[in-house]
XYZ file of C-alpha atoms in Angstrom:
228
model
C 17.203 -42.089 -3.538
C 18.589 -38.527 -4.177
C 15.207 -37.731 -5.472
C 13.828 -38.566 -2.353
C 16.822 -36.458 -0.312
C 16.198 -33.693 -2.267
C 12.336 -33.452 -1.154
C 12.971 -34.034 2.121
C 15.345 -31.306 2.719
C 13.772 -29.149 0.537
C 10.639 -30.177 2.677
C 12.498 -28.444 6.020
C 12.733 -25.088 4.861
C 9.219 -24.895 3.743
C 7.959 -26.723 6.341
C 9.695 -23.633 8.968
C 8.655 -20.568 6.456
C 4.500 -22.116 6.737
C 5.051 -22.156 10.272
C 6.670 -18.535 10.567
C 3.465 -17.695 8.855
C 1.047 -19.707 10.348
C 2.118 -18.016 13.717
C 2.091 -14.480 12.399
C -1.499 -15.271 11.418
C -2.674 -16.559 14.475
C -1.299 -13.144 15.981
C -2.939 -10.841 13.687
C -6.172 -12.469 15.218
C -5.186 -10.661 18.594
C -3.755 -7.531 17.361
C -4.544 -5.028 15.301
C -3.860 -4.907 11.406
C -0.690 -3.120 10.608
C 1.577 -3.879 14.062
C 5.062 -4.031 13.219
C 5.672 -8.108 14.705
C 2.592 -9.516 12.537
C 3.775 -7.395 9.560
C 7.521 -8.629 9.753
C 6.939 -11.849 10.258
C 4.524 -12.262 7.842
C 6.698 -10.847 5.345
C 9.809 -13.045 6.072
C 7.228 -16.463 6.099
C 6.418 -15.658 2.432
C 9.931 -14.249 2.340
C 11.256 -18.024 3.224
C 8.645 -20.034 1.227
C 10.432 -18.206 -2.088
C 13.641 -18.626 -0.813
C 14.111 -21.923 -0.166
C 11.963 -23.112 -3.274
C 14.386 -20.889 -5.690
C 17.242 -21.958 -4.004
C 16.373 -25.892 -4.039
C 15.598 -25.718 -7.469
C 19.186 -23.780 -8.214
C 20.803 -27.184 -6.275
C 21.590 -30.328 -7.893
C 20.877 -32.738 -5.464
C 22.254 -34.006 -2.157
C 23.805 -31.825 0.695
C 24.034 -28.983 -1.954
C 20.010 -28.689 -2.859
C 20.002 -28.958 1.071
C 22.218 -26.114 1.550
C 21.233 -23.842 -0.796
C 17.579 -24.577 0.092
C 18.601 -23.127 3.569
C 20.425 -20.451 2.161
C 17.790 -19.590 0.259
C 15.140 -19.387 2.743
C 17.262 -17.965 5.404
C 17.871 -15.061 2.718
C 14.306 -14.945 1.572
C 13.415 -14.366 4.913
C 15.512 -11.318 5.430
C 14.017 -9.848 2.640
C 10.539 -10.378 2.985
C 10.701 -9.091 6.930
C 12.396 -6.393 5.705
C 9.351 -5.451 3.288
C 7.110 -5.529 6.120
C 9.395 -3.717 8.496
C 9.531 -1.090 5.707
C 5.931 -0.271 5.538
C 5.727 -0.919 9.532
C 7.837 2.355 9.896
C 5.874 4.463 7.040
C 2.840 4.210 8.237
C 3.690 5.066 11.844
C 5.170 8.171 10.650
C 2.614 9.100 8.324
C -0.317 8.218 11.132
C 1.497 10.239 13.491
C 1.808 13.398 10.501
C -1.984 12.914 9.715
C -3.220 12.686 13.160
C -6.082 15.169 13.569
C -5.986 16.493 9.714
C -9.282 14.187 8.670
C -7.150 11.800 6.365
C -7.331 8.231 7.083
C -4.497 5.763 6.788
C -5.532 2.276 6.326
C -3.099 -0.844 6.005
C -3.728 -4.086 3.753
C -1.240 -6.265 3.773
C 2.145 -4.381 3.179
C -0.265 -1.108 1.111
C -1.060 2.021 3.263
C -3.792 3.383 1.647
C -4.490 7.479 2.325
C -8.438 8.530 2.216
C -8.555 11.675 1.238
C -12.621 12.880 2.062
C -14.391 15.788 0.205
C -14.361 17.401 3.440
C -10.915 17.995 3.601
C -9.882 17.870 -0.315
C -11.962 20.322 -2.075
C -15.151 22.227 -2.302
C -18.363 21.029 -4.142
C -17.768 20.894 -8.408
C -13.774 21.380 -7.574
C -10.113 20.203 -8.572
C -8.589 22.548 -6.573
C -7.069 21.820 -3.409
C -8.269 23.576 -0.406
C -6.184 24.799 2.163
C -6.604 21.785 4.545
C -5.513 19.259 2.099
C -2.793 21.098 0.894
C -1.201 21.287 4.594
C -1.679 17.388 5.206
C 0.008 17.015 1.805
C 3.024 18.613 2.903
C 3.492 15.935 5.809
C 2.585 12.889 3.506
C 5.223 14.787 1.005
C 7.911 14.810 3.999
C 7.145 10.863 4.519
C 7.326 10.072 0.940
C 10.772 11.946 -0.112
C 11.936 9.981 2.897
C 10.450 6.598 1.851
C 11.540 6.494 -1.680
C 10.991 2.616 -2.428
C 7.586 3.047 -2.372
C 5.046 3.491 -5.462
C 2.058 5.739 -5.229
C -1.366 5.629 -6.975
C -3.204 8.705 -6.932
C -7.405 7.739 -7.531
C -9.966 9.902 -7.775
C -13.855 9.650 -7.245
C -17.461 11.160 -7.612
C -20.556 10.559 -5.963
C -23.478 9.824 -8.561
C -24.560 13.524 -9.497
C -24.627 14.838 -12.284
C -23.572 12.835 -15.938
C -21.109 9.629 -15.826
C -18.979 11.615 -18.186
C -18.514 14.660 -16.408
C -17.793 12.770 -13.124
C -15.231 10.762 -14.984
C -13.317 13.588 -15.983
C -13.794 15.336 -12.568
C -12.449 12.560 -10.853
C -9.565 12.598 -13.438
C -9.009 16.170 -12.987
C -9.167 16.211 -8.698
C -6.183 12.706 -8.542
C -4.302 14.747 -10.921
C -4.550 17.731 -8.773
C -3.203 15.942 -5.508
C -0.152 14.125 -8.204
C 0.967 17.263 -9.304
C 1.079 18.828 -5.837
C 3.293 15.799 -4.702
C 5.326 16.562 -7.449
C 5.947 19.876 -6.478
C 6.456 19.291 -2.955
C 9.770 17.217 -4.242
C 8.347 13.498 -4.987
C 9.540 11.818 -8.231
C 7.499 11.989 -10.778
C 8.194 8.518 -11.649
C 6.663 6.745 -8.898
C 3.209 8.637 -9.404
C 0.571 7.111 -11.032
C -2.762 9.364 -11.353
C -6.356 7.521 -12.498
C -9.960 8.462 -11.861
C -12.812 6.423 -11.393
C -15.848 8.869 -11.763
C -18.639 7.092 -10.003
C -18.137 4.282 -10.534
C -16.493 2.600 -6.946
C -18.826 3.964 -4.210
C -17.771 3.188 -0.748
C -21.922 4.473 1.013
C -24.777 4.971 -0.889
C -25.886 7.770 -3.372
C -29.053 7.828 -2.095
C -28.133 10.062 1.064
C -25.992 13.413 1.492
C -23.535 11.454 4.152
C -23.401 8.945 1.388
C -22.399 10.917 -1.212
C -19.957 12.590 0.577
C -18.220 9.767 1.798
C -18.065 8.841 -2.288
C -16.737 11.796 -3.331
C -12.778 11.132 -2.341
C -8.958 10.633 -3.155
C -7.356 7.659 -2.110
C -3.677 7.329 -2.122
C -1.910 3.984 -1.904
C 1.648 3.233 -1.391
C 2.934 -0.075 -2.115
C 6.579 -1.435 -1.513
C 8.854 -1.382 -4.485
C 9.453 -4.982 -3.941
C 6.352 -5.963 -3.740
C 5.195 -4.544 -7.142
């Protein structure tokens, strides 16, 4: 019998956090990836699922598993909106920085990804920064000493000319570049993780100039503390 208590209100909490979620995606399907509702409710669905299963299984039974199933999911919740509420302000900060500088900012789930294209990052056979990019790195600097719970990848990449080896270690060289600039411009070291990918990940074929172009890139992406 307590067995069967102990599902059912356990069942409740669950039952609310899938539907949170459910509704959340059946919005995203009208709105546009990365809105701060969809985001924030998204996050505290997933936020509640955890909750109330950790705090159910903490319970021994009875009105207590009930209560701290609640408890949990109530508190699971919080946290999980607050995630997405998090990356919700970011990336409205750091569109409205970019706007105009030729650096896209892309959301997937709660990561903002930054595409940094050759055409703004540096010139042909280059690690070093051009003017441009080092301008729009200054506002994503301001964002990120002002975000701090956030980690950042740094990747580099090549289009298909030349040897696999010396593309690998261009690539290496060019995310390293854009790393140590953040660095500089007051971002912890810490959170900074530089890799490079040669040629390895094209995005539009080799087989074109626009295509190669389009390969040869830095993407930055910032994901929640939390979440990693």
């Amino acid at each position: 019998m307590k067995m069967m208590k102990k599902t059912f209100w356990l069942s409740i909490p669950v039952a609310v956090a899938v539907g949170v979620a459910g509704c959340a995606s059946n919005g995203a399907d009208n709105q546009q990836q990365g809105s701060g509702n969809t985001n924030t409710w998204g996050g505290a669905g997933i936020g509640a699922v955890a909750g109330a299963v950790v705090g159910a299984l903490t319970g021994d039974g009875g009105s207590s598993t009930r209560d701290r199933a609640l408890i949990g999911a109530a508190a699971g919740a919080a946290i999980g909106g607050g995630v997405g509420a998090y990356m919700d302000s970011q990336e409205k900060e750091l569109r409205n920085r970019l706007d105009g500088t030729g650096i896209g900012v892309e959301r997937n789930g709660n990561n903002l990804i930054l595409n940094m294209p050759s055409s703004v990052t540096f010139d042909f056979d280059s690690s070093d920064l051009q003017t441009p990019a080092r301008q729009a790195l200054n506002d994503v600097n301001a964002v990120l000493r002002s975000y701090p719970e956030t980690r950042i990848n740094v990747a580099g990449y090549t289009d298909s000319t030349g040897s696999d080896s010396y593309n690998q270690k261009l690539s290496e060289q060019r995310a390293q570049s854009v790393a140590t600039y953040l660095e500089q411009g007051g971002v912890e070291a810490g959170r900074i993780n530089a890799v490079g990918f040669g040629e390895t990940r094209p995005v539009a074929s080799n087989e074109t100039d626009a295509g190669r172009a389009q390969n040869r890139r830095v993407e930055i992406t910032l994901t929640p503390t939390q979440q990693s």
